[in-house]
PDB file of C-alpha atoms in Angstrom:
ATOM      1  CA  UNK A1314      15.154 -10.196  -2.878  1.00  0.00           C
ATOM      2  CA  UNK A1315      13.967  -9.736  -6.323  1.00  0.00           C
ATOM      3  CA  UNK A1316      15.485  -6.714  -8.330  1.00  0.00           C
ATOM      4  CA  UNK A1317      12.115  -4.996  -8.706  1.00  0.00           C
ATOM      5  CA  UNK A1318      11.564  -4.906  -4.968  1.00  0.00           C
ATOM      6  CA  UNK A1319      15.132  -4.110  -4.222  1.00  0.00           C
ATOM      7  CA  UNK A1320      14.803  -1.106  -6.537  1.00  0.00           C
ATOM      8  CA  UNK A1321      11.386  -0.106  -4.985  1.00  0.00           C
ATOM      9  CA  UNK A1322      13.026   0.360  -1.639  1.00  0.00           C
ATOM     10  CA  UNK A1323      15.118   3.184  -3.127  1.00  0.00           C
ATOM     11  CA  UNK A1324      12.004   5.008  -4.358  1.00  0.00           C
ATOM     12  CA  UNK A1325       9.863   7.704  -2.572  1.00  0.00           C
ATOM     13  CA  UNK A1326       7.418   6.451   0.103  1.00  0.00           C
ATOM     14  CA  UNK A1327       4.284   7.075  -2.021  1.00  0.00           C
ATOM     15  CA  UNK A1328       5.799   5.065  -4.994  1.00  0.00           C
ATOM     16  CA  UNK A1329       6.996   2.174  -2.687  1.00  0.00           C
ATOM     17  CA  UNK A1330       3.774   1.848  -0.768  1.00  0.00           C
ATOM     18  CA  UNK A1331       1.355   2.163  -3.850  1.00  0.00           C
ATOM     19  CA  UNK A1332       3.391   0.041  -6.258  1.00  0.00           C
ATOM     20  CA  UNK A1333       4.912  -2.823  -4.476  1.00  0.00           C
ATOM     21  CA  UNK A1334       4.493  -2.686  -0.670  1.00  0.00           C
ATOM     22  CA  UNK A1335       0.815  -1.488  -0.096  1.00  0.00           C
ATOM     23  CA  UNK A1336       0.265  -4.619   1.977  1.00  0.00           C
ATOM     24  CA  UNK A1337       3.173  -3.620   4.218  1.00  0.00           C
ATOM     25  CA  UNK A1338       1.768  -0.190   4.789  1.00  0.00           C
ATOM     26  CA  UNK A1339      -1.920  -1.479   5.208  1.00  0.00           C
ATOM     27  CA  UNK A1340      -0.677  -3.790   7.868  1.00  0.00           C
ATOM     28  CA  UNK A1341       1.185  -1.041   9.732  1.00  0.00           C
ATOM     29  CA  UNK A1342      -2.063   1.143   9.698  1.00  0.00           C
ATOM     30  CA  UNK A1343      -3.960  -1.741  10.880  1.00  0.00           C
ATOM     31  CA  UNK A1344      -1.623  -2.477  13.741  1.00  0.00           C
ATOM     32  CA  UNK A1345      -1.288   1.311  14.704  1.00  0.00           C
ATOM     33  CA  UNK A1346      -5.088   2.354  14.452  1.00  0.00           C
ATOM     34  CA  UNK A1347      -7.027  -0.956  14.230  1.00  0.00           C
ATOM     35  CA  UNK A1348      -8.474  -0.035  10.774  1.00  0.00           C
ATOM     36  CA  UNK A1349     -10.007  -2.802   8.670  1.00  0.00           C
ATOM     37  CA  UNK A1350      -8.093  -4.238   5.915  1.00  0.00           C
ATOM     38  CA  UNK A1351      -9.412  -4.313   2.329  1.00  0.00           C
ATOM     39  CA  UNK A1352      -8.154  -6.134  -0.723  1.00  0.00           C
ATOM     40  CA  UNK A1353      -8.841  -5.339  -4.312  1.00  0.00           C
ATOM     41  CA  UNK A1354      -8.588  -8.793  -5.792  1.00  0.00           C
ATOM     42  CA  UNK A1355      -7.119  -9.987  -9.221  1.00  0.00           C
ATOM     43  CA  UNK A1356      -8.100 -13.157 -11.046  1.00  0.00           C
ATOM     44  CA  UNK A1357      -5.245 -14.879  -9.176  1.00  0.00           C
ATOM     45  CA  UNK A1358      -6.616 -15.730  -5.631  1.00  0.00           C
ATOM     46  CA  UNK A1359      -3.229 -15.317  -4.118  1.00  0.00           C
ATOM     47  CA  UNK A1360      -2.502 -11.878  -5.533  1.00  0.00           C
ATOM     48  CA  UNK A1361      -4.122  -8.401  -5.132  1.00  0.00           C
ATOM     49  CA  UNK A1362      -4.173  -5.130  -7.127  1.00  0.00           C
ATOM     50  CA  UNK A1363      -4.166  -3.161  -3.888  1.00  0.00           C
ATOM     51  CA  UNK A1364      -4.363  -3.629  -0.247  1.00  0.00           C
ATOM     52  CA  UNK A1365      -5.404  -0.723   1.952  1.00  0.00           C
ATOM     53  CA  UNK A1366      -7.389   0.308   5.032  1.00  0.00           C
ATOM     54  CA  UNK A1367     -10.956   1.713   5.529  1.00  0.00           C
ATOM     55  CA  UNK A1368     -11.226   4.798   7.771  1.00  0.00           C
ATOM     56  CA  UNK A1369     -14.964   4.644   7.667  1.00  0.00           C
ATOM     57  CA  UNK A1370     -17.744   3.413   5.247  1.00  0.00           C
ATOM     58  CA  UNK A1371     -16.902   5.936   2.564  1.00  0.00           C
ATOM     59  CA  UNK A1372     -13.271   6.683   3.238  1.00  0.00           C
ATOM     60  CA  UNK A1373     -10.036   4.770   2.705  1.00  0.00           C
ATOM     61  CA  UNK A1374      -6.623   5.271   4.139  1.00  0.00           C
ATOM     62  CA  UNK A1375      -3.246   4.428   2.561  1.00  0.00           C
ATOM     63  CA  UNK A1376       0.254   6.063   2.287  1.00  0.00           C
ATOM     64  CA  UNK A1377      -1.261   9.296   0.908  1.00  0.00           C
ATOM     65  CA  UNK A1378      -3.705   9.649   3.707  1.00  0.00           C
ATOM     66  CA  UNK A1379      -7.525   9.613   4.054  1.00  0.00           C
ATOM     67  CA  UNK A1380      -9.746  10.079   1.044  1.00  0.00           C
ATOM     68  CA  UNK A1381     -13.021   9.027  -0.484  1.00  0.00           C
ATOM     69  CA  UNK A1382     -12.542   5.322  -1.224  1.00  0.00           C
ATOM     70  CA  UNK A1383     -13.791   5.764  -4.851  1.00  0.00           C
ATOM     71  CA  UNK A1384     -11.661   8.721  -5.458  1.00  0.00           C
ATOM     72  CA  UNK A1385      -8.455   6.959  -4.079  1.00  0.00           C
ATOM     73  CA  UNK A1386      -9.159   3.981  -6.320  1.00  0.00           C
ATOM     74  CA  UNK A1387      -9.812   6.018  -9.312  1.00  0.00           C
ATOM     75  CA  UNK A1388      -6.616   8.163  -8.856  1.00  0.00           C
ATOM     76  CA  UNK A1389      -4.828   4.771  -8.785  1.00  0.00           C
ATOM     77  CA  UNK A1390      -6.609   3.725 -12.033  1.00  0.00           C
ATOM     78  CA  UNK A1391      -8.233   0.813 -10.228  1.00  0.00           C
ATOM     79  CA  UNK A1392     -11.725  -0.535 -10.337  1.00  0.00           C
ATOM     80  CA  UNK A1393     -13.412  -3.652  -8.818  1.00  0.00           C
ATOM     81  CA  UNK A1394     -15.182  -4.633  -5.723  1.00  0.00           C
ATOM     82  CA  UNK A1395     -12.801  -4.453  -2.585  1.00  0.00           C
ATOM     83  CA  UNK A1396     -13.518  -7.127   0.066  1.00  0.00           C
ATOM     84  CA  UNK A1397     -12.566  -6.935   3.741  1.00  0.00           C
ATOM     85  CA  UNK A1398      -9.781  -9.344   4.635  1.00  0.00           C
ATOM     86  CA  UNK A1399      -7.791 -10.208   7.833  1.00  0.00           C
ATOM     87  CA  UNK A1400      -4.338 -10.011   8.782  1.00  0.00           C
ATOM     88  CA  UNK A1401      -4.125 -13.747   8.793  1.00  0.00           C
ATOM     89  CA  UNK A1402      -5.717 -13.927   5.106  1.00  0.00           C
ATOM     90  CA  UNK A1403      -3.164 -11.476   3.878  1.00  0.00           C
ATOM     91  CA  UNK A1404      -0.237 -13.324   5.434  1.00  0.00           C
ATOM     92  CA  UNK A1405      -1.414 -16.557   3.815  1.00  0.00           C
ATOM     93  CA  UNK A1406      -0.901 -14.667   0.361  1.00  0.00           C
ATOM     94  CA  UNK A1407       2.728 -13.742   1.285  1.00  0.00           C
ATOM     95  CA  UNK A1408       5.377 -15.135  -1.056  1.00  0.00           C
ATOM     96  CA  UNK A1409       9.201 -14.685  -1.378  1.00  0.00           C
ATOM     97  CA  UNK A1410       9.210 -15.570  -5.092  1.00  0.00           C
ATOM     98  CA  UNK A1411       8.264 -13.677  -8.187  1.00  0.00           C
ATOM     99  CA  UNK A1412       4.689 -14.147  -9.564  1.00  0.00           C
ATOM    100  CA  UNK A1413       1.429 -14.036  -7.781  1.00  0.00           C
ATOM    101  CA  UNK A1414       1.189 -13.217  -4.115  1.00  0.00           C
ATOM    102  CA  UNK A1415       2.137 -10.470  -1.826  1.00  0.00           C
ATOM    103  CA  UNK A1416       5.883 -10.099  -1.849  1.00  0.00           C
ATOM    104  CA  UNK A1417       7.245 -10.510   1.581  1.00  0.00           C
ATOM    105  CA  UNK A1418      10.880 -11.419   1.392  1.00  0.00           C
ATOM    106  CA  UNK A1419      12.091 -10.955   5.009  1.00  0.00           C
ATOM    107  CA  UNK A1420      14.636  -8.323   4.129  1.00  0.00           C
ATOM    108  CA  UNK A1421      12.308  -6.382   1.987  1.00  0.00           C
ATOM    109  CA  UNK A1422       9.541  -6.630   4.294  1.00  0.00           C
ATOM    110  CA  UNK A1423      11.453  -5.594   7.413  1.00  0.00           C
ATOM    111  CA  UNK A1424      12.845  -2.560   5.508  1.00  0.00           C
ATOM    112  CA  UNK A1425       9.473  -1.483   4.087  1.00  0.00           C
ATOM    113  CA  UNK A1426       7.891  -2.051   7.549  1.00  0.00           C
ATOM    114  CA  UNK A1427      10.268   0.117   9.266  1.00  0.00           C
ATOM    115  CA  UNK A1428       9.753   2.982   6.773  1.00  0.00           C
ATOM    116  CA  UNK A1429       6.020   2.528   7.136  1.00  0.00           C
ATOM    117  CA  UNK A1430       6.102   2.776  10.823  1.00  0.00           C
ATOM    118  CA  UNK A1431       8.361   5.772  10.680  1.00  0.00           C
ATOM    119  CA  UNK A1432       5.887   7.531   8.322  1.00  0.00           C
ATOM    120  CA  UNK A1433       2.930   6.781  10.388  1.00  0.00           C
ATOM    121  CA  UNK A1434       4.605   8.258  13.427  1.00  0.00           C
ATOM    122  CA  UNK A1435       5.630  11.321  11.540  1.00  0.00           C
ATOM    123  CA  UNK A1436       2.084  11.957  10.029  1.00  0.00           C
ATOM    124  CA  UNK A1437       0.060  10.435  12.839  1.00  0.00           C
ATOM    125  CA  UNK A1438      -2.400  13.367  12.708  1.00  0.00           C
ATOM    126  CA  UNK A1439      -3.145  12.647   9.035  1.00  0.00           C
ATOM    127  CA  UNK A1440      -3.462   8.916   9.385  1.00  0.00           C
ATOM    128  CA  UNK A1441      -5.632   9.186  12.506  1.00  0.00           C
ATOM    129  CA  UNK A1442      -8.092  11.433  10.836  1.00  0.00           C
ATOM    130  CA  UNK A1443      -7.217  14.580  12.826  1.00  0.00           C
ATOM    131  CA  UNK A1444      -6.032  16.293   9.700  1.00  0.00           C
ATOM    132  CA  UNK A1445      -8.164  15.505   6.542  1.00  0.00           C
ATOM    133  CA  UNK A1446      -5.761  16.182   3.829  1.00  0.00           C
ATOM    134  CA  UNK A1447      -3.175  14.286   1.701  1.00  0.00           C
ATOM    135  CA  UNK A1448       0.213  13.951   3.170  1.00  0.00           C
ATOM    136  CA  UNK A1449       2.295  16.871   1.923  1.00  0.00           C
ATOM    137  CA  UNK A1450       4.229  15.997  -1.296  1.00  0.00           C
ATOM    138  CA  UNK A1451       2.429  12.617  -1.795  1.00  0.00           C
ATOM    139  CA  UNK A1452       0.094  11.597  -4.535  1.00  0.00           C
ATOM    140  CA  UNK A1453      -1.701   8.676  -5.884  1.00  0.00           C
ATOM    141  CA  UNK A1454      -1.726  10.239  -9.451  1.00  0.00           C
ATOM    142  CA  UNK A1455       1.266   8.289 -10.812  1.00  0.00           C
ATOM    143  CA  UNK A1456       0.947   6.345 -14.120  1.00  0.00           C
ATOM    144  CA  UNK A1457       3.497   3.792 -13.156  1.00  0.00           C
ATOM    145  CA  UNK A1458       6.501   3.351 -10.965  1.00  0.00           C
ATOM    146  CA  UNK A1459       9.696   4.992 -12.232  1.00  0.00           C
ATOM    147  CA  UNK A1460      11.394   1.679 -13.000  1.00  0.00           C
ATOM    148  CA  UNK A1461       8.533   0.740 -15.126  1.00  0.00           C
ATOM    149  CA  UNK A1462       8.566   3.982 -16.994  1.00  0.00           C
ATOM    150  CA  UNK A1463      12.408   3.630 -17.505  1.00  0.00           C
ATOM    151  CA  UNK A1464      11.777   0.154 -19.019  1.00  0.00           C
ATOM    152  CA  UNK A1465       9.409   1.498 -21.592  1.00  0.00           C
ATOM    153  CA  UNK A1466      12.038   3.791 -23.007  1.00  0.00           C
ATOM    154  CA  UNK A1467      14.975   1.357 -22.901  1.00  0.00           C
TER     155      UNK A1467
END
């Protein structure tokens, strides 16, 4: 497992699933609720800026909960045209090396998947749409993951 993703597993859930394992959380939501998967692409066809699910035509759902899709992307500092993707297409972008692609080292993926499933079970009413609020204590409004912030000041 690469050092960045190893360190990410020690971070809070919102940091992990917004800055390194969004694909893991989106797949867990897709498997739990059948939500459609969406990919915000980069110039690298194997990579993605963000992977998330759509709750309905105007709302997305990610680790923080359900929100207006545009608001969620803006809060993350992202823009672009998301495209619907399939579980198979995402898995074709999996990689176990640094660089482009969705990081899926088996040890990292299993640990992140276990956390995603536990979080979804704990906050099922939020992710299902029964409660239309952000998950308590979570936010998309982070400028960068803590490791990146620390690097800037080293």
